[in-house]
Short mmCIF file of C-alpha atoms in Angstrom, two decimals:
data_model
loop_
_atom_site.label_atom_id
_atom_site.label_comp_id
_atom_site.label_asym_id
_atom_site.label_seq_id
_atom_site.Cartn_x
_atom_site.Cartn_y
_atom_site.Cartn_z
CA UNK F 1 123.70 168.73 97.78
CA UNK F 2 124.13 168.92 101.84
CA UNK F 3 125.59 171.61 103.40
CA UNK F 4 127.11 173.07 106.61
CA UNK F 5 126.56 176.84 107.24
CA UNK F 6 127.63 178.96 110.53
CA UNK F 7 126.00 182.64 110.40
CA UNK F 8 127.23 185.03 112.91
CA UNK F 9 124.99 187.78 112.88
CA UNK F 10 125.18 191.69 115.07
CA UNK F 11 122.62 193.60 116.28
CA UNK F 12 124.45 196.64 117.16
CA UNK F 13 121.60 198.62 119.07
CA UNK F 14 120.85 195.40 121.21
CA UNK F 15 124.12 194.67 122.71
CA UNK F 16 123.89 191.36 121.47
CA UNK F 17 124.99 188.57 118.29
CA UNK F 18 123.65 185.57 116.95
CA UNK F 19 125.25 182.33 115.65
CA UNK F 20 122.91 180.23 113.62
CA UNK F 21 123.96 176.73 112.55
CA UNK F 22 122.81 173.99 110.14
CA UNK F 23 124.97 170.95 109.62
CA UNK F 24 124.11 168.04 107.34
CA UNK F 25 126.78 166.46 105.54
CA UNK F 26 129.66 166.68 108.66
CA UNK F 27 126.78 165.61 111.06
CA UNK F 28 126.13 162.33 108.69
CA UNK F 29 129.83 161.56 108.90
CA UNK F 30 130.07 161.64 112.72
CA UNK F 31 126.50 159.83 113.25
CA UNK F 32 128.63 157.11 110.44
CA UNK F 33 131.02 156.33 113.22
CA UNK F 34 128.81 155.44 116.14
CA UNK F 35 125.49 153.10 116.51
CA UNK F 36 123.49 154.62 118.78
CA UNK F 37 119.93 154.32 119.98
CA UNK F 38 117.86 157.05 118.48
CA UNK F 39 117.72 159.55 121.76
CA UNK F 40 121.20 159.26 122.85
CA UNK F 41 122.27 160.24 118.80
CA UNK F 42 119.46 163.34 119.09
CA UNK F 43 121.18 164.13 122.32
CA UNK F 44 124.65 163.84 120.74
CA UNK F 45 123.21 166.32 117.49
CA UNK F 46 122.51 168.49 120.13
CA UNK F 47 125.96 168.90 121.60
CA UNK F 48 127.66 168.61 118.48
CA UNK F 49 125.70 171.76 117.31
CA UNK F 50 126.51 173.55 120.52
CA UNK F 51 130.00 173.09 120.10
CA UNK F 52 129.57 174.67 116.86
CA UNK F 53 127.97 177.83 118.20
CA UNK F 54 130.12 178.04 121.27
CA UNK F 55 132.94 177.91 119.64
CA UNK F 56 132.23 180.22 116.71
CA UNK F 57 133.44 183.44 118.85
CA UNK F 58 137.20 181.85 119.47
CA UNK F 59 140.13 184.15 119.71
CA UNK F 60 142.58 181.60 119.81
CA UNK F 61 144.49 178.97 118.08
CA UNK F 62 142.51 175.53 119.58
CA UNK F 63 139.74 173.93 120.67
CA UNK F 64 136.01 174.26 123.12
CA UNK F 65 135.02 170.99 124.45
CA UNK F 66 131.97 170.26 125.26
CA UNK F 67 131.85 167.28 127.97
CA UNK F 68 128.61 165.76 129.23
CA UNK F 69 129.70 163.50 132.58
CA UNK F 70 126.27 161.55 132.83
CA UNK F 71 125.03 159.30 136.07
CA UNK F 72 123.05 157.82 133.73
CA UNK F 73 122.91 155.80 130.67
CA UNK F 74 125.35 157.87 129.16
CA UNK F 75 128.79 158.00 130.96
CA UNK F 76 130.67 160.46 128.75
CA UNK F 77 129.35 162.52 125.92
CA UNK F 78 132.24 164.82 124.41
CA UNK F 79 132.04 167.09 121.37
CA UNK F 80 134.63 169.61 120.31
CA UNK F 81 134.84 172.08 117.67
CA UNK F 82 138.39 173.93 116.65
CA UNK F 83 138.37 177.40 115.52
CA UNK F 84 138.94 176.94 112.35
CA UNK F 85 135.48 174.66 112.87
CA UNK F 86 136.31 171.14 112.31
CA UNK F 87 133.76 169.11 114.89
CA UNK F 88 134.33 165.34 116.27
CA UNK F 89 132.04 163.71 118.70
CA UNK F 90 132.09 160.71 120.75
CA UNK F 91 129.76 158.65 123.72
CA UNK F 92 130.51 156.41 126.12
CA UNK F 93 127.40 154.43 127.39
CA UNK F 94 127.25 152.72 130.72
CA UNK F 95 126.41 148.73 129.85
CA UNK F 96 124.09 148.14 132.89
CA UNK F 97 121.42 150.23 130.85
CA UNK F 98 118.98 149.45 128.25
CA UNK F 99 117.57 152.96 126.36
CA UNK F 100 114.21 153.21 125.31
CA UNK F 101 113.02 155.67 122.52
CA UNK F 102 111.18 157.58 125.47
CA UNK F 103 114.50 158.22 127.49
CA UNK F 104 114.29 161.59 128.38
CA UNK F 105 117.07 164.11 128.81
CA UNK F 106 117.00 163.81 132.49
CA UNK F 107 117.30 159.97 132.31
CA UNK F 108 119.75 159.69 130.32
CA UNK F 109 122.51 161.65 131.93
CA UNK F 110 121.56 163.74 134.86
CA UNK F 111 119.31 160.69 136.64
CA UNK F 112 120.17 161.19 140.14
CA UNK F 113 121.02 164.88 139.74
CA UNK F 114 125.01 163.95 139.40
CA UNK F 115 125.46 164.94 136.00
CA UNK F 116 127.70 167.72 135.28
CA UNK F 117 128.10 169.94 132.36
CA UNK F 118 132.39 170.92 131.60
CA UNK F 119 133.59 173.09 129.06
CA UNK F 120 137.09 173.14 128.09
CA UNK F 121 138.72 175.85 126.42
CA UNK F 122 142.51 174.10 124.83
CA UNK F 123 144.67 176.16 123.56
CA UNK F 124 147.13 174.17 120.66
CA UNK F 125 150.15 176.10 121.97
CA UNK F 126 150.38 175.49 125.33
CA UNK F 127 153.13 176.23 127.60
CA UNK F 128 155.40 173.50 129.00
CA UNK F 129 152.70 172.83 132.53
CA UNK F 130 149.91 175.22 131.34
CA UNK F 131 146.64 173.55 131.68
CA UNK F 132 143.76 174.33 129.59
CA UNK F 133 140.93 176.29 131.58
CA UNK F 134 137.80 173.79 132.49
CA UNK F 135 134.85 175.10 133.80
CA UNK F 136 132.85 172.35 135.82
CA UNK F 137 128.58 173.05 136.71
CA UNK F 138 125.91 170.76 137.58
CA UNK F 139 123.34 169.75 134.72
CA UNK F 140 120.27 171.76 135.38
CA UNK F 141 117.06 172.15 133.12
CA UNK F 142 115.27 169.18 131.04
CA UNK F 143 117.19 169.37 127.93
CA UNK F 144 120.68 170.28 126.47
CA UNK F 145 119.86 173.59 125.45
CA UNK F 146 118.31 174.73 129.00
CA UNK F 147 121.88 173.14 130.49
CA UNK F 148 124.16 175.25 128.03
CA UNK F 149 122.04 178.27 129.14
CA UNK F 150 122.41 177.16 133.17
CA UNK F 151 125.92 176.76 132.50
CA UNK F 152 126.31 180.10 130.89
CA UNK F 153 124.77 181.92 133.62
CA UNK F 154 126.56 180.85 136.28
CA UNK F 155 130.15 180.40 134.54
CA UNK F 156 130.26 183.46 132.00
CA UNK F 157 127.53 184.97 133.65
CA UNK F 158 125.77 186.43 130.01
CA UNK F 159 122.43 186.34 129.26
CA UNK F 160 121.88 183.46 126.61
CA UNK F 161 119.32 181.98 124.99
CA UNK F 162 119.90 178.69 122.97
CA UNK F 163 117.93 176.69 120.88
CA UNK F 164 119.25 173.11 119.29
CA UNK F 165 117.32 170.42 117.47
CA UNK F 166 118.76 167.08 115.93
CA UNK F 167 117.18 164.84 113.58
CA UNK F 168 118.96 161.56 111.87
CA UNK F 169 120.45 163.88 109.17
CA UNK F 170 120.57 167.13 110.50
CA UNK F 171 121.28 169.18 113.11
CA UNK F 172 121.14 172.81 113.64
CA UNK F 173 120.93 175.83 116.30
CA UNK F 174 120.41 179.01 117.28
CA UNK F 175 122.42 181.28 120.05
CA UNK F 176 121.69 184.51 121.04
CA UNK F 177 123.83 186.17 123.96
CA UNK F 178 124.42 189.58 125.00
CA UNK F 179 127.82 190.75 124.73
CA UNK F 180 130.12 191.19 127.35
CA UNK F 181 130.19 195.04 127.68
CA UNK F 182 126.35 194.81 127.35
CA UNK F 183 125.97 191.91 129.77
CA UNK F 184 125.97 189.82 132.93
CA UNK F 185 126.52 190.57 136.19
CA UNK F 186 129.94 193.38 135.18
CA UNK F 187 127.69 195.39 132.48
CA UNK F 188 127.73 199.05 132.97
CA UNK F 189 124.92 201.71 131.60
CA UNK F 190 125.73 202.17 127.62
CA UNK F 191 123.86 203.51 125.06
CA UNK F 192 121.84 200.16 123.39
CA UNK F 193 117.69 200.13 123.16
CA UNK F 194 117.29 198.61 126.97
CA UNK F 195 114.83 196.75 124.91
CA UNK F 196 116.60 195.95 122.15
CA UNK F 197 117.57 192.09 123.95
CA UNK F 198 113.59 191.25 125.07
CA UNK F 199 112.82 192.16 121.13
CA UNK F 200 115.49 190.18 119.72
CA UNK F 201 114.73 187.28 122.43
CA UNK F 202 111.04 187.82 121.32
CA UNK F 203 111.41 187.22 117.98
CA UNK F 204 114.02 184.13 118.26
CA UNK F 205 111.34 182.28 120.44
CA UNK F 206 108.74 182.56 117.09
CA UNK F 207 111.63 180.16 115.72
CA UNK F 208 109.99 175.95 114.83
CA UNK F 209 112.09 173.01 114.95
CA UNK F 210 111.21 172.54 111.45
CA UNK F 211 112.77 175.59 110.01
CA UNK F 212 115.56 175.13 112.17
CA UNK F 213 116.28 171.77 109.79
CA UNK F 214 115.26 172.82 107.03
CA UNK F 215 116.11 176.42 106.48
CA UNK F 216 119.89 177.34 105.60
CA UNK F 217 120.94 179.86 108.36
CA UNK F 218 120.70 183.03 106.00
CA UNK F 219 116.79 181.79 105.32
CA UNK F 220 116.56 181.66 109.44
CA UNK F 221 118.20 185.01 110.05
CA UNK F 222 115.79 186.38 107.57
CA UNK F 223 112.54 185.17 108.44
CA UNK F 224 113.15 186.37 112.06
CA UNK F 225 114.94 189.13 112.04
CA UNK F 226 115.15 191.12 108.56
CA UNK F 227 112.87 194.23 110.61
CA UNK F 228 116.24 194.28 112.83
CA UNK F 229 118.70 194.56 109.77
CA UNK F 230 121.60 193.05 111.92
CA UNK F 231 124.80 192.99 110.32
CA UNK F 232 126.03 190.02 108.83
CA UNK F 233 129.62 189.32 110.43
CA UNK F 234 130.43 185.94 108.88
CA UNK F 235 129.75 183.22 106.83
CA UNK F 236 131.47 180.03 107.86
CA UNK F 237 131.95 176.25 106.77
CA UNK F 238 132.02 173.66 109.61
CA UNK F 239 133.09 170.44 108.78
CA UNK F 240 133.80 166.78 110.34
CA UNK F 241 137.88 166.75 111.04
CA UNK F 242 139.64 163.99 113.50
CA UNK F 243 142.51 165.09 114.73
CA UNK F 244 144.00 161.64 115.73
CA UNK F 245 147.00 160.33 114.37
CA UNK F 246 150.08 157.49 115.06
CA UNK F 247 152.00 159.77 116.61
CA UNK F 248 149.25 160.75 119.18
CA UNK F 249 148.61 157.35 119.59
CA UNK F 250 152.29 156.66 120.42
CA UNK F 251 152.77 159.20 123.01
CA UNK F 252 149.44 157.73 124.86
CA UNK F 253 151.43 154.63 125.25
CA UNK F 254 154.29 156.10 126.48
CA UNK F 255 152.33 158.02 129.00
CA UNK F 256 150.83 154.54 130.23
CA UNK F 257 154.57 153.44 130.46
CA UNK F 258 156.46 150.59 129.77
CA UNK F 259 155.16 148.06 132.83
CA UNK F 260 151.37 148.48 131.60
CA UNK F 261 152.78 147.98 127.82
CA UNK F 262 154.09 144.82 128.69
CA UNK F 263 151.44 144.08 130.72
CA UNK F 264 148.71 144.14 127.85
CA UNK F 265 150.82 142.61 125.19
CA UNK F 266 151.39 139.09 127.49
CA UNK F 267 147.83 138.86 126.49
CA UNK F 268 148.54 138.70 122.85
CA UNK F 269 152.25 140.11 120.56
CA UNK F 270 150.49 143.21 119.14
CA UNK F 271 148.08 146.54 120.28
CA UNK F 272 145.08 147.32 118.51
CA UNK F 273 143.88 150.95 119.49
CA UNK F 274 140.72 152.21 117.77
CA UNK F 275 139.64 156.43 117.78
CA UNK F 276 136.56 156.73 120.23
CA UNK F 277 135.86 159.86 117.58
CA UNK F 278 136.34 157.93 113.98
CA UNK F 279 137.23 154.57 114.46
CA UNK F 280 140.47 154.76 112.90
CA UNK F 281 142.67 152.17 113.76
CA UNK F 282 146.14 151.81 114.98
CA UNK F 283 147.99 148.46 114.74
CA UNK F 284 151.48 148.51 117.50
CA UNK F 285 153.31 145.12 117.07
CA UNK F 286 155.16 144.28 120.20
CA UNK F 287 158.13 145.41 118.66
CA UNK F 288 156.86 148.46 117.53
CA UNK F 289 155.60 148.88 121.09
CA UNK F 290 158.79 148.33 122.62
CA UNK F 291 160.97 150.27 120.40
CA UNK F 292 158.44 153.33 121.30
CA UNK F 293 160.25 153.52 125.04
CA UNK F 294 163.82 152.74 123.91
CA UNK F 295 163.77 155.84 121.36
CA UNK F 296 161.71 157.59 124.19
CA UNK F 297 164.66 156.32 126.71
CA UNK F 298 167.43 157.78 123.98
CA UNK F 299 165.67 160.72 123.61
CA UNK F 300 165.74 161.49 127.54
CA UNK F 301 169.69 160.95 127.11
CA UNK F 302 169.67 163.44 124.83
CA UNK F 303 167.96 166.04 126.59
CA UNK F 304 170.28 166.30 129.37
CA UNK F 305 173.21 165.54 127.76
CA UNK F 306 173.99 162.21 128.68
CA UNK F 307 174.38 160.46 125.62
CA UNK F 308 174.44 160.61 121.71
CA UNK F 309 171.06 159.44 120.14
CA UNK F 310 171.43 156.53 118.31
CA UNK F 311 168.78 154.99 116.85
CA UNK F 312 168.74 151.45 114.71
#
């Protein structure tokens, strides 16, 4: 039997926390939608497990977003992980490229040092013309894990240390970070072992890819750090989860407006729109299509009073 198992572990008298994450049967289901050559789907394990970690400390209702912009093979690599941890992952590849099996990090999205790491933190409940907060660095470092930590450093500005593997089946990671009152540039003197993070840090880096895929998370957190005794915080179940739907669908449309709509559908009577995350698909006749802005249209009456909704 696969599973999927987020630890979230505290060491008190270091300042800092672990997540630890192993994902098998929701990393299967997202590698089911997409045919990708075998670095760029390591590469996408890797960010779909970072998600997973990142995300794992949310205080809100929503979702982190993890967004690769690549100047190389890889245009667009995009994983995101809710807080109640449901994960999706997608890749856009640039056409002009052919990917060899020995396509390094580097050359696949950071080839002439344009690439740029983004995290997005999207609240579900937005106000009317909030914006969710984005936080935009350049890729630096030779793989994904040494990019999360860049980007850490210089956006949170907390010490982390990540470590993420990917293999066609699994994926998993570790994260270790300090917290904030113990950490980055703001931290103030407090009463942790000042060498409680080196020993944690110490022990973490006696971690090998293969028990990262093929120990559960509570097997991990043992065999490294049982002499610790951290506290066990949580025991979690990620899982693969979509969140598209018709209705989504629908309102993209009517943000492209009517002209484009009719546009596109002189090309053929119907819309086929396909999820980038699950390849669900969403069949608009033009009918359908056009009825879309007439309610829309109705609607606006509505709102400021102008008319009575009617719809047929």
């Amino acid at each position: 039997m696969k599973h999927d198992t987020l630890s979230t572990l505290l060491f008190s008298n270091a300042g800092c926390r672990a997540q630890i994450v192993r994902l098998e049967h929701a990393w299967e289901k997202i590698v089911a939608h997409h045919d990708l050559p075998k670095p760029v789907q390591q590469l996408l394990g890797e960010l779909v497990a970072a998600s997973v970690l990142l995300s794992a400390s949310l205080k809100f209702n929503g979702s982190l977003i993890i967004q690769l912009q690549g100047d190389g093979p890889v245009k667009l690599m995009v994983a995101e992980c809710n807080n109640h941890l449901g994960i999706r992952a997608t890749v856009k590849l640039s056409p002009k490229h052919k990917i060899s099996d020995a396509h390094t990090f580097k050359q696949l999205v950071n080839q002439h040092n344009k690439g740029l790491c983004v995290l997005v933190l999207d609240p579900h409940n937005r106000q009317p013309g909030q914006q969710p907060y984005q936080g935009v660095v350049s890729l630096e470092g030779n793989n994904m894990a040494q990019a999360l930590e860049a980007y850490m450093s210089h956006s949170e500005q907390l010490n982390t240390k990540i470590h993420l593997v990917s293999s066609a089946h699994t994926v998993a990671g570790l994260l270790i970070q300090q917290m904030p009152e113990h950490g980055g540039k703001t931290h103030k003197k407090n009463t942790v072992d000042p060498d409680g993070w080196n020993t944690v840090i110490a022990l973490t880096e006696t971690i090998q890819t293969d028990e990262l895929l093929q120990l559960a998370p509570q097997e991990v957190a043992y065999r490294l750090y049982h002499e610790l005794e951290p506290e066990v915080l949580a025991e979690r179940t990620p899982k693969f989860e979509c969140t598209c739907s018709r209705s989504k669908v629908s309102n993209m449309l009517l943000r492209l407006g009517e002209p484009e709509i009719k546009e596109a559908l002189r090309e053929q009577n119907h819309l086929d729109i396909h999820c980038e995350f699950c390849n669900a698909a969403y069949h608009f006749t033009e009918a359908q299509c056009l009825k879309l802005f007439e309610q829309h249209d109705l609607e606006d009456f509505d709102a400021v009073g102008k008319k009575t909704r009617t719809l047929h």
